[in-house]
XYZ file of C-alpha atoms in Angstrom:
673
model
C 13.758 22.785 -1.773
C 17.668 23.846 -2.120
C 21.048 22.157 -0.645
C 24.345 24.191 -1.472
C 27.738 22.987 -0.284
C 29.615 26.005 0.450
C 32.543 25.086 2.605
C 34.454 22.099 3.972
C 37.002 21.898 6.686
C 38.270 18.897 8.085
C 40.648 19.167 11.198
C 42.848 16.849 12.363
C 45.023 17.374 15.636
C 48.210 15.850 15.705
C 51.425 15.584 18.691
C 53.064 17.760 15.966
C 50.497 20.068 15.067
C 47.248 20.381 12.750
C 46.297 18.672 9.784
C 43.378 18.995 7.240
C 42.003 20.571 4.536
C 39.738 23.877 3.898
C 37.859 23.543 0.548
C 35.536 26.531 -0.605
C 33.001 25.118 -2.860
C 30.597 26.948 -5.471
C 27.529 26.130 -7.500
C 27.140 24.518 -11.153
C 30.050 21.968 -12.125
C 32.781 21.610 -9.578
C 35.509 19.270 -10.584
C 37.827 18.137 -7.023
C 40.851 16.382 -8.847
C 43.493 14.602 -6.746
C 45.650 11.305 -7.141
C 44.460 7.927 -5.905
C 44.403 7.362 -2.272
C 45.049 11.156 -1.820
C 42.054 11.910 0.253
C 39.251 12.292 -2.090
C 36.859 10.225 -0.785
C 37.670 11.290 2.781
C 36.561 14.840 1.463
C 33.274 13.623 0.175
C 32.782 11.355 3.037
C 33.177 14.362 5.654
C 30.396 16.226 3.567
C 27.841 12.840 4.660
C 29.584 12.945 8.024
C 28.802 16.654 8.626
C 25.374 16.149 7.956
C 24.664 12.933 10.049
C 23.995 11.117 6.579
C 26.444 8.008 6.996
C 23.660 5.759 7.607
C 22.263 5.808 3.973
C 25.922 3.391 3.524
C 24.660 0.982 6.251
C 23.153 0.342 9.860
C 26.865 0.690 11.638
C 27.617 3.067 13.959
C 31.127 2.662 13.033
C 33.247 6.073 11.745
C 32.354 5.917 8.146
C 36.161 7.900 7.797
C 39.672 5.957 7.082
C 42.381 5.891 9.687
C 43.814 9.428 8.469
C 40.837 10.769 10.386
C 40.499 8.286 13.517
C 43.950 6.946 13.953
C 47.093 7.341 12.491
C 47.772 10.411 9.498
C 50.721 9.639 7.020
C 52.363 12.730 5.327
C 55.447 12.558 3.840
C 57.615 9.727 5.255
C 56.141 9.877 9.226
C 53.193 8.967 10.822
C 51.217 11.022 13.214
C 49.170 9.809 15.829
C 45.530 11.419 15.463
C 44.562 13.014 18.824
C 41.542 14.888 17.879
C 39.527 15.372 14.796
C 36.572 17.133 13.126
C 34.711 18.083 10.679
C 32.587 21.516 9.636
C 30.702 22.141 7.094
C 28.717 25.162 5.626
C 25.606 24.690 3.459
C 23.005 26.650 1.977
C 19.435 26.827 1.026
C 19.563 29.948 -1.246
C 18.555 32.393 1.090
C 19.947 31.334 4.976
C 23.322 29.462 5.895
C 24.066 26.709 8.122
C 27.459 25.884 9.646
C 27.859 22.261 11.130
C 30.496 20.862 13.320
C 30.782 17.271 14.230
C 33.830 15.698 15.914
C 35.245 12.234 14.680
C 37.458 11.623 17.652
C 37.807 13.422 20.871
C 35.948 13.658 24.248
C 32.579 14.835 22.623
C 30.221 12.532 21.506
C 29.819 11.606 17.549
C 26.133 11.975 18.058
C 26.443 15.477 19.035
C 26.213 18.259 15.964
C 26.783 21.533 16.554
C 24.973 24.070 14.333
C 25.401 27.589 13.713
C 22.532 30.020 11.926
C 24.939 31.148 9.280
C 28.256 31.023 7.277
C 30.843 30.614 10.133
C 33.904 29.428 7.820
C 33.525 31.701 4.794
C 32.900 34.855 7.782
C 34.628 33.403 10.452
C 34.987 37.075 12.213
C 30.990 37.291 12.678
C 29.541 35.931 15.834
C 26.305 33.423 15.312
C 24.157 31.638 17.466
C 24.919 27.830 18.069
C 22.793 24.990 19.369
C 23.499 21.164 20.187
C 21.552 18.712 18.292
C 21.615 15.062 18.270
C 21.937 12.646 15.388
C 21.787 8.735 14.926
C 19.725 7.746 17.570
C 16.020 7.668 18.094
C 14.261 10.778 17.824
C 17.209 12.338 15.386
C 14.345 13.171 12.783
C 11.267 13.924 14.649
C 12.694 15.197 18.157
C 12.698 19.440 18.499
C 16.761 18.437 19.710
C 17.244 16.030 16.653
C 19.447 17.230 13.863
C 17.907 15.747 11.266
C 14.268 17.547 11.896
C 16.842 20.836 11.917
C 18.078 19.902 8.487
C 14.743 18.924 6.975
C 13.004 22.091 7.719
C 16.543 24.126 6.595
C 15.970 22.649 3.157
C 12.191 22.910 3.246
C 11.575 19.035 3.244
C 8.351 17.793 5.198
C 9.099 14.440 5.251
C 6.387 11.792 5.680
C 5.521 8.973 7.432
C 5.523 5.753 5.458
C 4.377 2.002 6.142
C 7.021 -0.196 7.815
C 7.620 -3.765 8.100
C 6.549 -3.363 11.520
C 2.598 -3.258 10.731
C 2.843 0.378 11.665
C 4.352 3.658 9.935
C 7.772 5.773 10.315
C 9.463 8.397 9.184
C 10.704 8.428 5.669
C 14.492 9.443 6.897
C 16.748 11.762 4.963
C 19.141 8.931 4.787
C 16.928 7.048 2.183
C 16.864 10.079 0.023
C 20.444 11.038 -0.168
C 21.115 7.991 -2.557
C 19.743 9.546 -5.277
C 21.819 12.707 -5.002
C 25.561 11.187 -3.353
C 27.211 8.365 -5.059
C 30.406 6.837 -2.864
C 33.102 5.244 -4.632
C 32.975 1.630 -2.558
C 29.598 0.463 -3.319
C 27.855 3.545 -4.495
C 28.393 2.260 -8.228
C 27.571 -1.422 -7.895
C 23.878 -1.229 -8.572
C 21.420 1.620 -8.981
C 18.591 -0.044 -7.763
C 19.567 -1.307 -4.377
C 21.547 1.644 -3.165
C 18.554 2.856 -1.225
C 19.467 1.286 2.894
C 16.724 -1.386 3.899
C 17.937 -1.390 7.590
C 14.885 1.624 8.368
C 12.690 -1.304 7.585
C 10.242 0.865 5.414
C 8.345 -1.048 2.936
C 9.085 -0.389 -0.632
C 11.761 1.853 0.421
C 13.169 2.619 -3.184
C 9.552 3.695 -4.091
C 8.497 5.466 -1.442
C 11.946 7.723 -1.349
C 11.603 7.866 -5.329
C 7.881 9.399 -4.947
C 9.018 12.222 -1.965
C 12.146 13.417 -3.999
C 10.042 13.647 -7.219
C 6.955 15.033 -5.218
C 5.009 12.597 -7.102
C 0.997 12.810 -6.546
C 1.402 8.640 -6.381
C 1.823 8.032 -2.706
C -1.166 10.526 -2.072
C -3.274 9.145 -4.488
C -2.422 5.353 -2.953
C -3.064 6.512 0.256
C -6.081 8.107 -0.863
C -7.277 4.844 -2.037
C -6.009 2.675 0.735
C -7.921 4.956 3.149
C -11.028 4.858 1.049
C -11.207 1.086 0.065
C -10.848 0.514 3.704
C -13.950 2.616 4.387
C -15.856 0.927 1.778
C -15.102 -2.526 3.746
C -16.137 -0.672 6.783
C -19.442 0.522 5.389
C -19.777 -2.792 3.854
C -19.228 -4.567 7.005
C -21.670 -2.377 8.847
C -24.331 -3.318 6.170
C -24.070 -6.456 6.356
C -24.305 -6.484 10.240
C -27.284 -4.200 10.157
C -28.784 -6.695 7.734
C -27.866 -9.594 10.050
C -29.538 -7.498 12.935
C -32.763 -7.302 11.046
C -32.953 -10.734 10.488
C -32.128 -11.955 14.023
C -34.865 -9.314 15.301
C -37.815 -10.637 13.256
C -36.229 -14.042 13.861
C -39.047 -14.350 16.788
C -42.171 -13.693 15.103
C -40.549 -16.318 11.961
C -40.155 -13.406 9.904
C -37.983 -12.357 7.237
C -36.835 -8.667 5.909
C -37.269 -9.127 2.365
C -35.836 -6.524 -0.332
C -32.843 -5.157 1.319
C -29.696 -4.835 -0.831
C -26.958 -7.650 0.375
C -24.415 -4.621 -0.707
C -24.426 -0.917 -0.201
C -26.268 1.389 -2.490
C -26.153 5.267 -3.068
C -29.550 6.188 -2.590
C -31.991 5.102 0.527
C -34.539 3.860 0.625
C -34.180 1.790 -2.285
C -36.855 2.120 -5.070
C -38.317 -1.386 -4.175
C -38.566 -0.406 -0.304
C -37.571 -3.491 2.274
C -40.385 -4.993 3.950
C -41.142 -7.371 6.780
C -43.018 -10.826 5.960
C -44.391 -13.240 8.345
C -44.249 -16.940 7.785
C -47.905 -18.075 8.405
C -49.357 -21.781 7.708
C -46.988 -22.255 4.626
C -47.428 -18.996 2.971
C -45.898 -15.510 3.609
C -47.690 -12.475 4.266
C -46.655 -8.860 5.051
C -46.234 -7.822 8.813
C -48.808 -5.099 8.414
C -51.427 -7.933 7.403
C -50.250 -10.120 10.064
C -50.617 -7.368 12.804
C -54.116 -6.355 11.156
C -55.361 -10.021 11.252
C -54.216 -10.806 14.901
C -55.738 -7.285 16.105
C -59.312 -7.914 14.323
C -59.345 -11.568 16.109
C -58.520 -9.954 19.209
C -61.156 -7.234 19.129
C -63.690 -10.182 18.052
C -63.052 -11.933 21.073
C -62.694 -8.551 23.354
C -66.369 -8.192 21.888
C -67.539 -11.253 23.424
C -68.120 -12.401 27.240
C -65.768 -15.032 28.945
C -67.984 -18.407 28.449
C -67.827 -20.585 31.285
C -66.681 -24.055 31.633
C -70.780 -25.824 31.022
C -71.486 -23.201 28.132
C -68.863 -24.744 25.745
C -68.026 -27.982 27.663
C -69.358 -30.069 24.040
C -67.622 -27.065 21.864
C -64.309 -27.488 23.469
C -64.379 -31.328 23.538
C -64.923 -31.268 19.484
C -62.139 -28.293 19.439
C -59.228 -30.463 21.382
C -59.858 -33.360 18.805
C -59.610 -30.955 16.148
C -56.426 -29.448 17.932
C -54.682 -33.373 18.286
C -55.752 -33.828 14.480
C -53.594 -30.341 13.927
C -50.839 -31.298 15.597
C -50.202 -34.610 13.890
C -50.227 -32.869 10.830
C -47.964 -30.172 11.828
C -45.535 -32.532 13.422
C -45.507 -34.852 9.727
C -44.946 -30.812 8.423
C -41.925 -30.800 10.820
C -40.304 -33.676 9.329
C -41.328 -32.801 5.648
C -39.332 -29.004 6.352
C -36.268 -30.694 8.047
C -35.664 -33.035 4.802
C -36.435 -29.998 2.843
C -33.640 -28.355 4.633
C -31.254 -31.062 4.495
C -31.507 -31.206 0.899
C -30.800 -27.717 0.822
C -27.680 -28.066 2.823
C -26.467 -30.771 0.531
C -26.914 -28.303 -2.241
C -25.368 -25.236 -0.448
C -21.939 -27.771 0.314
C -22.097 -29.061 -3.053
C -22.076 -25.044 -4.477
C -19.196 -24.364 -1.986
C -17.156 -27.224 -2.804
C -17.787 -26.207 -6.591
C -16.506 -22.614 -6.111
C -13.174 -23.977 -4.086
C -12.440 -26.258 -7.651
C -13.117 -23.030 -9.524
C -11.163 -20.623 -7.196
C -8.089 -23.149 -7.262
C -8.138 -22.981 -11.387
C -7.844 -19.733 -11.488
C -5.077 -19.594 -9.126
C -3.532 -23.080 -11.454
C -4.115 -20.889 -14.762
C -2.801 -17.750 -13.017
C 0.660 -19.845 -12.132
C 0.634 -20.713 -15.680
C 0.438 -17.467 -17.451
C 3.485 -16.547 -15.064
C 5.678 -19.775 -16.446
C 4.080 -18.795 -19.926
C 5.353 -15.019 -19.746
C 8.262 -16.180 -18.238
C 8.979 -18.272 -21.316
C 9.026 -21.388 -19.415
C 6.123 -23.345 -20.792
C 7.803 -24.670 -23.877
C 5.747 -27.043 -26.518
C 6.729 -30.401 -27.320
C 7.224 -31.113 -31.282
C 4.955 -34.179 -30.728
C 1.972 -32.527 -29.169
C 2.192 -29.800 -32.024
C 2.161 -32.576 -34.758
C 5.470 -32.830 -35.703
C 7.931 -35.792 -35.797
C 11.022 -34.447 -33.974
C 13.459 -36.666 -35.621
C 12.396 -36.060 -39.378
C 9.825 -33.374 -38.931
C 7.149 -34.966 -40.701
C 3.416 -34.701 -39.772
C 2.120 -37.338 -37.409
C -0.780 -37.875 -35.516
C -1.300 -39.661 -32.194
C -4.441 -41.299 -33.136
C -5.444 -44.332 -35.283
C -8.825 -42.571 -35.637
C -9.006 -40.039 -38.824
C -8.400 -36.634 -37.364
C -11.589 -34.639 -37.260
C -11.581 -30.823 -37.737
C -11.358 -29.182 -33.892
C -11.966 -25.652 -32.546
C -9.125 -24.475 -31.403
C -8.660 -24.482 -27.649
C -8.973 -21.281 -25.358
C -5.681 -19.210 -24.428
C -4.627 -19.234 -20.836
C -6.618 -15.456 -20.705
C -9.377 -16.389 -22.412
C -9.622 -19.645 -19.640
C -9.371 -17.474 -16.929
C -12.120 -15.204 -17.873
C -14.392 -18.328 -18.282
C -13.419 -19.546 -14.842
C -14.128 -16.423 -13.596
C -17.410 -16.201 -15.184
C -18.192 -19.601 -13.965
C -17.432 -18.601 -10.461
C -19.519 -15.648 -10.569
C -22.587 -17.498 -11.192
C -21.760 -20.367 -8.845
C -21.403 -17.610 -6.227
C -24.805 -15.884 -7.145
C -26.302 -19.560 -7.201
C -24.916 -19.887 -3.370
C -26.419 -16.480 -2.654
C -29.811 -17.550 -3.690
C -29.823 -20.969 -2.232
C -28.662 -19.265 1.247
C -31.109 -17.131 1.194
C -33.803 -20.268 0.343
C -32.230 -21.883 3.598
C -32.770 -19.006 5.146
C -36.657 -18.796 4.165
C -36.914 -22.811 4.819
C -35.395 -22.456 8.538
C -37.697 -19.515 9.192
C -41.086 -21.622 7.857
C -39.414 -24.391 9.947
C -39.559 -22.147 12.870
C -43.120 -20.824 11.954
C -44.508 -24.549 12.107
C -42.406 -25.317 15.377
C -44.138 -22.049 16.504
C -47.616 -23.251 15.531
C -47.141 -26.469 17.093
C -46.375 -24.766 20.366
C -49.034 -23.021 20.003
C -51.543 -25.970 19.315
C -50.070 -27.524 22.080
C -51.054 -24.722 24.267
C -54.273 -24.768 23.166
C -54.707 -28.722 23.975
C -53.609 -27.787 27.442
C -55.776 -25.246 27.863
C -58.909 -27.074 26.664
C -57.858 -29.978 28.789
C -57.685 -27.527 31.954
C -61.401 -26.030 30.770
C -62.742 -29.527 30.234
C -61.426 -30.790 34.029
C -62.563 -27.394 35.379
C -65.711 -26.681 37.251
C -68.929 -26.102 35.551
C -69.409 -22.542 36.314
C -65.919 -21.590 36.306
C -65.022 -19.313 33.517
C -63.320 -20.819 30.617
C -59.556 -21.326 31.052
C -58.634 -21.528 27.233
C -60.886 -18.423 26.553
C -58.791 -16.453 29.053
C -55.528 -17.760 27.754
C -56.015 -17.135 24.566
C -56.517 -13.419 25.051
C -53.612 -13.002 27.239
C -51.680 -15.183 24.410
C -53.549 -12.845 21.586
C -52.842 -9.646 23.567
C -49.192 -10.388 24.140
C -48.380 -11.641 20.749
C -49.645 -7.981 19.021
C -47.853 -6.149 21.418
C -44.638 -8.179 20.356
C -45.310 -8.087 16.847
C -45.643 -4.074 16.874
C -42.004 -3.970 19.151
C -40.754 -5.995 16.246
C -42.119 -3.733 13.555
C -40.766 -0.782 15.371
C -37.379 -1.664 15.929
C -36.958 -2.757 12.221
C -38.135 0.667 10.809
C -35.400 1.992 13.285
C -33.036 0.062 12.142
C -34.124 0.678 8.496
C -33.921 4.167 8.849
C -30.065 4.077 10.086
C -28.882 2.218 6.586
C -29.870 6.117 4.893
C -26.820 7.167 7.075
C -24.626 4.446 5.642
C -26.248 5.049 1.874
C -24.698 8.457 2.256
C -21.394 7.476 3.453
C -21.210 4.834 0.590
C -22.047 7.825 -1.839
C -19.500 9.583 -0.694
C -16.758 7.000 -0.985
C -17.980 6.274 -4.252
C -17.205 9.896 -5.293
C -14.118 10.150 -3.854
C -12.841 6.721 -5.419
C -14.332 8.127 -9.038
C -12.571 11.352 -8.497
C -9.139 9.348 -8.142
C -6.964 9.249 -11.365
C -7.547 5.559 -13.197
C -4.199 4.450 -12.394
C -1.537 5.044 -10.010
C -0.435 8.214 -11.390
C -1.507 11.679 -12.069
C -1.180 13.665 -15.112
C 1.572 15.844 -13.508
C 3.511 12.521 -12.318
C 3.434 11.096 -16.069
C 4.512 14.341 -17.031
C 7.754 14.284 -15.014
C 8.373 10.705 -15.607
C 7.974 11.064 -19.272
C 10.638 14.142 -19.493
C 12.847 12.056 -17.038
C 12.760 9.370 -19.472
C 13.424 11.801 -22.414
C 16.254 13.384 -20.360
C 17.517 9.882 -19.387
C 17.577 8.350 -23.523
C 18.676 11.588 -24.866
C 21.981 11.599 -22.374
C 22.329 7.863 -23.237
C 22.920 8.668 -26.674
C 25.161 11.689 -25.943
C 27.213 9.243 -23.863
C 27.831 6.546 -26.541
C 25.642 4.101 -24.895
C 25.664 1.313 -27.311
C 24.558 -2.058 -25.791
C 20.688 -1.347 -26.616
C 18.734 0.984 -28.296
C 18.396 4.011 -25.926
C 15.077 4.613 -27.253
C 13.521 1.244 -26.454
C 14.563 1.830 -22.352
C 11.662 3.238 -20.392
C 11.363 4.368 -16.852
C 8.968 2.207 -15.015
C 5.647 3.647 -13.905
C 6.008 0.883 -10.978
C 9.492 0.737 -10.076
C 10.617 4.252 -11.621
C 13.706 3.118 -12.696
C 15.053 2.404 -16.431
C 14.041 -1.001 -17.764
C 14.289 -2.621 -20.923
C 11.337 -4.971 -21.999
C 10.347 -5.031 -18.064
C 13.494 -5.957 -16.898
C 16.099 -4.793 -14.974
C 19.020 -2.998 -17.192
C 21.950 -4.235 -15.168
C 21.518 -7.432 -16.668
C 21.683 -6.624 -20.410
C 24.493 -4.257 -20.330
C 28.393 -4.099 -20.623
C 29.591 -2.651 -17.013
C 30.985 0.485 -18.401
C 27.145 1.316 -20.543
C 25.843 0.664 -16.901
C 27.888 3.495 -15.653
C 26.621 5.853 -17.901
C 22.851 4.432 -17.107
C 23.993 5.593 -13.554
C 24.816 9.368 -15.448
C 22.226 9.529 -17.219
C 19.722 8.779 -14.298
C 21.090 10.856 -11.961
C 21.687 13.507 -13.697
C 18.065 13.286 -15.393
C 16.370 13.625 -11.840
C 18.588 17.030 -11.292
C 17.226 18.161 -14.891
C 13.527 17.499 -14.148
C 13.473 19.326 -11.026
C 14.673 22.547 -13.067
C 10.794 22.194 -14.755
C 8.532 20.508 -12.255
C 7.943 21.005 -8.825
C 10.117 18.188 -6.755
C 11.791 17.801 -3.668
C 15.057 17.404 -5.161
C 17.710 19.674 -3.530
C 19.598 20.767 -6.789
C 23.123 18.951 -5.480
C 24.576 16.055 -7.152
C 27.755 14.546 -5.367
C 29.635 11.866 -7.557
C 32.779 10.374 -6.335
C 34.896 8.889 -9.477
C 32.426 8.862 -11.874
C 34.344 7.359 -14.539
C 34.241 3.657 -13.374
C 34.761 0.500 -15.403
C 37.158 2.230 -18.141
C 34.137 4.500 -19.355
C 35.468 6.176 -22.753
C 37.031 9.482 -22.645
C 34.226 11.097 -24.759
C 31.680 9.785 -22.454
C 32.957 11.196 -19.630
C 33.601 14.745 -21.349
C 30.110 14.871 -22.460
C 28.529 13.919 -19.120
C 30.521 16.833 -17.731
C 29.654 18.903 -20.178
C 26.091 18.242 -19.434
C 26.678 18.456 -15.948
C 28.023 21.886 -15.979
C 24.726 23.008 -16.968
C 23.450 23.036 -13.621
C 25.245 26.620 -12.962
C 22.343 28.247 -15.386
C 19.952 26.623 -13.016
C 21.702 27.542 -9.379
C 22.475 23.827 -8.773
C 25.530 21.933 -8.066
C 27.274 19.121 -9.345
C 30.474 17.904 -7.146
C 32.552 15.393 -9.161
C 35.735 13.987 -7.501
C 37.681 12.418 -10.128
C 41.843 11.195 -10.572
C 41.633 11.503 -14.080
C 44.463 12.434 -15.995
C 45.744 15.883 -15.390
C 45.916 16.793 -19.122
C 43.140 15.045 -19.937
C 40.703 16.581 -17.536
C 41.778 20.071 -17.935
C 40.874 19.515 -21.763
C 37.145 18.017 -20.988
C 36.566 21.293 -19.049
C 38.311 23.442 -20.767
C 35.560 25.286 -22.378
C 32.772 24.504 -20.214
C 31.804 26.607 -17.229
C 33.566 24.686 -13.827
C 35.060 25.419 -10.854
C 38.338 23.232 -10.611
C 40.053 22.412 -7.462
C 43.424 20.611 -8.019
C 45.524 19.113 -5.338
C 48.691 17.633 -6.645
C 49.711 15.547 -3.522
C 47.904 14.505 -0.601
C 44.923 16.183 0.547
C 45.378 16.470 4.250
C 48.306 18.117 4.940
C 49.827 20.523 7.593
C 47.151 23.580 8.296
C 48.519 27.248 9.684
């Protein structure tokens, strides 16, 4: 990944001729010197404009260049109207060249960039192929004719898609990355954290930009963890749906499927295999036993001839009385079971209410912990047994104080409540299971009541039939029993197929668990931590070299969460002097450049700073910074610094370090031949 600024040419056409500037650049430290308001910032902003990157400074589509390039040019004591203006920029990726041209004022739209595949400015006699590309309109970073797609390919960037605030994904635009490599004078030095543009509506845009620029595995780890956790939830949902489907299927025979794990398991079948239980006369028996009993009863009936009414009239009369007595008992059992279910419902309601209260307690204690962490929870002296006036020991009770155990801390209280929550959630799960069982038992009793009523109806029909007619009740019993055997077998087969389908979910669950266990424990990989440690070491070392004095540099850390420097978990901007905060800028941005020398990153190896000596930073500080920046030449990197520092002082700073020095004594934009 590399970007080198090779040549800048700004051309402004006026009625009296051509004005502009032509600046060849070189690798290493490049110092551009001119007085204030002489055009230094215009040159650096022209670099951004030529690359279509002015969006890093805001969402406005206004041309970010001063009126000298757009309206009126002042040279000497005379003003010149600007008729046309354009900027040309030659760049390299280390092996190839690209030259861009973008009009500032003129007939051509400023949303068009012309690009040549070669060093047009430094080798103007050689013809190179050119194409037009669009910029700063939708598709500029993704379409084949988009300039930022061309530029990304040229520098070796494969821009990722990241979450946005529209509940979708979008490209990580180049404008979000260049604030780590380019600081413009007006707003660039105000805040280290808040320089990344937010108008692209990218979630955690600074974090995403840093992770890409530093080529951290964190984003990939987070993405993989999110995908795997989503897959977990899908599997759990499917698992739960299959359990519900099993329960629904066996409901018609008043059964339950016992021993199904409520949560997915990595091995199927489980050690205690699931089985179907059927409620019969208050007892639970296996479906195989239930089916066997039905089949045996059916065989015994089929082995007998169907009797006539005359043969069984007396037995039918007695059986009718028995069935009627049974129905009375069954109706009583239905009422009793209803009462049990109502009690069960009340218990479940109470447990749910208790769980809700415990969850609220957890939230309250978390809030209290936040306040405590922020030192917002202050103890009253009277609550600690000290008089606020005379400082003597006091008690708020007339009874002699008893020895008391110390109260639990907030964290201990939260853990205690969570343990209570787990207990009550387990109780709720058990009670809901019992509720389901009691409902099946109730349904079994109701089904038995229906069967008895059908028997009573059949017996009455038999007793009122002709004496030589076959027994209606005997025929109906055979038909009903045959259908019941068929239905129970069907239910058993359906559940067997459904239980078999848990195997696929179990395999998927095992794969997801294996994938999650393979991820690092935290958000960062070992290489990520190595990069951040090297950045932290470079950062601290530079602060010491630059005379940083607000706090001890060794106590400043690069946050593994925000990737910015912090002191005791807080942003440095609020604890530092203005000049020390500028030193933080230097150390952080140059640190990013330095880490890319020893690690694989997406940093382009270029850093452009407009007036880095802000807030009257000491001369020794800027001298140390320039000396450190000059090391970039050894690594084929580039640091471009525009400054209005005193000429004598500046030349003293850079006299004995590798550098390229371009000095303008007057205004930079002047007549061109």
